[in-house]
Short mmCIF file of C-alpha atoms in Angstrom, two decimals:
data_model
loop_
_atom_site.label_atom_id
_atom_site.label_comp_id
_atom_site.label_asym_id
_atom_site.label_seq_id
_atom_site.Cartn_x
_atom_site.Cartn_y
_atom_site.Cartn_z
CA GLY A 164 -21.54 1.48 -2.51
CA ALA A 165 -21.34 -0.28 0.54
CA VAL A 166 -21.79 1.96 3.78
CA VAL A 167 -19.74 2.03 6.68
CA SER A 168 -20.44 4.10 9.79
CA GLN A 169 -18.44 5.27 12.68
CA HIS A 170 -19.66 6.56 15.97
CA PRO A 171 -19.03 9.17 17.34
CA SER A 172 -18.26 11.58 14.70
CA ARG A 173 -16.08 13.49 17.25
CA VAL A 174 -15.11 13.38 20.80
CA ILE A 175 -13.39 15.54 23.47
CA CYS A 176 -12.10 13.98 26.40
CA LYS A 177 -9.43 14.76 29.39
CA SER A 178 -5.95 13.29 29.39
CA GLY A 179 -5.91 10.07 30.94
CA THR A 180 -9.37 8.73 30.09
CA SER A 181 -10.22 6.11 27.59
CA VAL A 182 -12.25 6.51 24.40
CA LYS A 183 -14.16 4.00 22.49
CA ILE A 184 -14.76 4.29 18.73
CA GLU A 185 -17.15 2.17 16.80
CA CYS A 186 -17.10 1.09 13.27
CA ARG A 187 -20.09 -0.67 11.70
CA SER A 188 -20.73 -2.12 8.26
CA LEU A 189 -24.38 -1.38 7.63
CA ASP A 190 -25.21 -3.50 4.72
CA PHE A 191 -22.67 -6.15 4.46
CA GLN A 192 -20.59 -8.68 6.70
CA ALA A 193 -17.12 -7.98 7.09
CA THR A 194 -14.66 -10.39 8.58
CA THR A 195 -11.70 -7.87 8.16
CA MET A 196 -11.88 -4.17 9.06
CA PHE A 197 -9.06 -1.82 9.06
CA TRP A 198 -8.21 1.34 11.34
CA TYR A 199 -6.16 4.23 10.26
CA ARG A 200 -5.24 7.34 11.74
CA GLN A 201 -4.54 10.81 10.12
CA PHE A 202 -2.98 13.96 11.46
CA PRO A 203 -3.66 17.43 9.92
CA LYS A 204 -2.43 17.82 6.28
CA LYS A 205 -1.09 14.24 6.25
CA SER A 206 -1.91 10.99 4.67
CA LEU A 207 -3.73 8.07 6.28
CA MET A 208 -1.63 5.77 8.33
CA LEU A 209 -2.86 2.34 8.55
CA MET A 210 -2.85 1.27 12.45
CA ALA A 211 -4.17 -2.35 12.46
CA THR A 212 -6.26 -4.99 10.93
CA SER A 213 -9.06 -6.08 12.87
CA ASN A 214 -9.98 -9.62 12.32
CA GLU A 215 -13.54 -11.05 13.44
CA GLY A 216 -13.02 -13.78 16.19
CA SER A 217 -9.38 -13.25 16.59
CA LYS A 218 -6.75 -10.70 17.66
CA ALA A 219 -6.00 -7.74 15.64
CA THR A 220 -2.84 -7.48 13.43
CA TYR A 221 -0.96 -4.23 14.49
CA GLU A 222 1.40 -2.30 12.04
CA GLN A 223 5.02 -1.81 13.12
CA GLY A 224 5.21 0.95 15.85
CA VAL A 225 1.44 0.93 16.87
CA GLU A 226 1.09 -0.03 20.54
CA LYS A 227 -1.31 -2.71 20.85
CA ASP A 228 -1.90 -2.18 24.73
CA LYS A 229 -2.79 1.40 24.00
CA PHE A 230 -4.92 1.04 20.83
CA LEU A 231 -7.39 -1.78 21.71
CA ILE A 232 -9.25 -3.37 19.02
CA ASN A 233 -12.17 -5.78 19.13
CA HIS A 234 -14.01 -7.32 16.33
CA ALA A 235 -16.82 -9.14 18.09
CA SER A 236 -19.19 -9.53 15.26
CA LEU A 237 -19.26 -9.34 11.33
CA THR A 238 -20.62 -5.80 11.30
CA LEU A 239 -18.81 -4.31 14.40
CA SER A 240 -15.19 -3.48 15.28
CA THR A 241 -14.13 -1.10 18.02
CA LEU A 242 -11.07 0.78 18.58
CA THR A 243 -10.51 2.08 22.37
CA VAL A 244 -7.64 4.51 22.77
CA THR A 245 -6.89 3.86 26.43
CA SER A 246 -5.20 6.55 28.80
CA ALA A 247 -5.47 9.33 26.01
CA HIS A 248 -2.91 12.07 25.86
CA PRO A 249 -2.80 15.20 23.57
CA GLU A 250 -0.62 13.68 21.33
CA ASP A 251 -3.36 10.88 20.57
CA SER A 252 -5.36 13.78 19.17
CA SER A 253 -6.20 12.80 15.42
CA PHE A 254 -8.56 11.77 12.93
CA TYR A 255 -9.60 8.22 13.27
CA ILE A 256 -10.93 6.30 10.05
CA CYS A 257 -12.06 2.56 9.59
CA SER A 258 -12.67 0.76 6.53
CA ALA A 259 -14.40 -2.65 5.55
CA GLY A 260 -14.76 -4.58 2.53
CA ARG A 261 -17.18 -7.26 1.39
CA GLU A 262 -15.72 -10.88 1.03
CA SER A 263 -16.52 -10.89 -2.71
CA GLU A 264 -15.01 -7.71 -3.44
CA ASP A 265 -11.56 -6.15 -3.18
CA THR A 266 -12.78 -2.63 -2.67
CA GLN A 267 -12.48 -1.07 0.66
CA TYR A 268 -15.15 1.39 1.78
CA PHE A 269 -14.26 4.04 4.43
CA GLY A 270 -16.30 5.35 7.46
CA PRO A 271 -16.72 9.10 7.84
CA GLY A 272 -14.07 9.30 10.51
CA THR A 273 -13.87 10.07 14.25
CA ARG A 274 -12.05 13.27 15.33
CA LEU A 275 -10.61 12.86 18.69
CA THR A 276 -9.46 15.88 20.84
CA VAL A 277 -7.67 15.10 24.05
CA LEU A 278 -7.44 18.12 26.20
CA ASP B 4 5.94 1.93 2.82
CA ALA B 5 3.71 3.07 0.17
CA LYS B 6 4.23 1.38 -3.21
CA THR B 7 3.07 4.45 -4.99
CA THR B 8 4.53 8.00 -5.72
CA GLN B 9 2.47 10.85 -6.89
CA PRO B 10 3.12 14.53 -7.62
CA THR B 11 2.37 16.58 -4.45
CA SER B 12 0.05 18.87 -6.10
CA MET B 13 -1.55 19.92 -9.65
CA ASP B 14 -3.53 22.62 -10.92
CA CYS B 15 -6.33 22.07 -13.74
CA ALA B 16 -8.66 24.58 -15.48
CA GLU B 17 -12.51 24.20 -14.87
CA GLY B 18 -14.22 22.00 -17.77
CA ARG B 19 -10.99 20.61 -18.79
CA ALA B 20 -9.77 17.07 -18.13
CA ALA B 21 -7.58 16.64 -15.11
CA ASN B 22 -4.95 14.09 -15.46
CA LEU B 23 -3.39 12.57 -12.33
CA PRO B 24 -0.40 10.47 -12.58
CA CYS B 25 0.98 7.57 -10.28
CA ASN B 26 3.99 5.48 -10.31
CA HIS B 27 3.84 2.18 -8.97
CA SER B 28 7.20 0.43 -10.60
CA THR B 29 7.15 -2.29 -7.94
CA ILE B 30 3.49 -3.57 -8.65
CA SER B 31 3.18 -7.12 -8.53
CA GLY B 32 1.25 -9.16 -11.37
CA ASN B 33 -1.91 -9.73 -9.22
CA GLU B 34 -2.01 -6.37 -7.43
CA TYR B 35 -4.73 -3.74 -8.41
CA VAL B 36 -4.29 -0.03 -8.49
CA TYR B 37 -6.91 1.78 -6.69
CA TRP B 38 -7.84 5.40 -6.68
CA TYR B 39 -9.64 7.33 -3.82
CA ARG B 40 -10.23 10.95 -2.90
CA GLN B 41 -10.66 12.45 0.36
CA ILE B 42 -12.72 15.68 0.86
CA HIS B 43 -11.65 17.49 4.11
CA SER B 44 -12.49 15.68 7.26
CA GLN B 45 -14.28 12.87 5.60
CA GLY B 46 -13.30 9.36 5.01
CA PRO B 47 -11.81 8.42 1.53
CA GLN B 48 -14.15 8.01 -1.42
CA TYR B 49 -13.70 5.26 -3.89
CA ILE B 50 -13.25 6.42 -7.37
CA ILE B 51 -12.05 3.51 -9.61
CA HIS B 52 -9.81 0.55 -9.69
CA GLY B 53 -8.07 -1.67 -12.40
CA LEU B 54 -5.63 -4.39 -12.88
CA LYS B 55 -4.39 -4.19 -16.49
CA ASN B 56 -7.10 -3.11 -18.46
CA ASN B 57 -8.20 0.61 -18.90
CA GLU B 58 -11.41 1.29 -16.89
CA THR B 59 -14.13 3.81 -17.06
CA ASN B 60 -17.21 4.61 -14.87
CA GLU B 61 -19.35 7.48 -14.04
CA MET B 62 -16.68 9.46 -12.18
CA ALA B 63 -13.28 8.87 -13.94
CA SER B 64 -11.37 6.79 -16.18
CA LEU B 65 -8.12 5.01 -15.32
CA ILE B 66 -5.46 4.33 -17.75
CA ILE B 67 -2.82 1.79 -16.75
CA THR B 68 0.36 1.47 -18.90
CA GLU B 69 1.18 -1.75 -20.44
CA ASP B 70 4.15 -2.55 -18.25
CA ARG B 71 1.52 -1.75 -15.14
CA LYS B 72 4.53 0.68 -13.63
CA SER B 73 2.15 3.57 -13.98
CA SER B 74 -1.42 4.90 -14.15
CA THR B 75 -3.15 7.98 -14.74
CA LEU B 76 -6.64 8.95 -13.34
CA ILE B 77 -8.65 11.22 -15.70
CA LEU B 78 -11.54 13.25 -14.51
CA PRO B 79 -13.04 14.18 -17.88
CA HIS B 80 -14.64 17.68 -16.99
CA ALA B 81 -13.20 18.84 -13.69
CA THR B 82 -15.30 20.99 -11.73
CA LEU B 83 -14.58 23.20 -8.76
CA ARG B 84 -15.92 20.81 -6.45
CA ASP B 85 -13.26 18.25 -7.61
CA THR B 86 -10.72 20.28 -5.70
CA THR B 87 -9.50 17.83 -3.14
CA VAL B 88 -6.60 15.13 -2.49
CA TYR B 89 -6.41 12.07 -4.56
CA TYR B 90 -4.78 8.99 -3.56
CA CYS B 91 -3.43 6.19 -5.80
CA ILE B 92 -3.02 2.78 -4.03
CA VAL B 93 -1.56 -0.56 -4.92
CA ARG B 94 -3.40 -3.14 -2.82
CA GLY B 95 -1.08 -4.50 -0.14
CA THR B 96 -0.38 -8.20 1.01
CA SER B 97 -2.58 -10.56 -0.71
CA GLY B 98 -5.31 -12.07 1.46
CA THR B 99 -5.58 -8.96 3.79
CA TYR B 100 -6.52 -6.30 1.37
CA LYS B 101 -4.88 -3.55 3.51
CA TYR B 102 -4.27 -0.35 1.79
CA ILE B 103 -0.89 1.63 2.20
CA PHE B 104 -1.45 5.35 1.41
CA GLY B 105 1.00 7.41 -0.07
CA THR B 106 1.24 11.10 0.26
CA GLY B 107 -1.60 11.89 -2.36
CA THR B 108 -2.00 14.66 -4.89
CA ARG B 109 -3.75 17.79 -3.97
CA LEU B 110 -5.71 18.84 -7.14
CA LYS B 111 -6.83 22.50 -7.55
CA VAL B 112 -9.39 23.22 -9.96
CA LEU B 113 -9.23 26.75 -11.22
CA ALA B 114 -12.35 28.85 -12.34
#
């Protein structure tokens, strides 16, 4: 299957700082990528749809000014958690799919810990 | 909200078939049923998907009822390594392909 990578795999930061997470589709181009967050022992919650060359579409209840998404190329989307707080500590996962397929491929996830 | 409901947990004996049910009674005619599993602290792994016909691949089989309101994922010979969480997903709004995850089923394969 298609390969999606994320960087970093884990990050620890201080409260009030911003953290950028990268999501890359390694062997295909993706006009649309998705960002999820997952708390311990909970399911994945969709945060936003990242659209190449245009603004992201956020799910209800997700603060667009706090979770900045940029999809500058067909292989890269970034999620920036601004002014991070301990409650933002979570597992962040991205996914992407080929234009010709309906299947989404998920990245390995990024574990964010805010102290 | 998720369009699927699954049992919270199931047990299965090692070497036996694991049958994981999923209800999706509000599924639309052009929506697919997808199954993924998620091993701890990793991204979900694709297993199989289908529209109306039964499907089989090297990992599993997918049985979809004729009215498409429910489906069953079958792992033919469960191993201890199959112990993890399984998600049944009905693809979201057409054109965006977004997935809305439900709570999933935690399968435990017993030795």
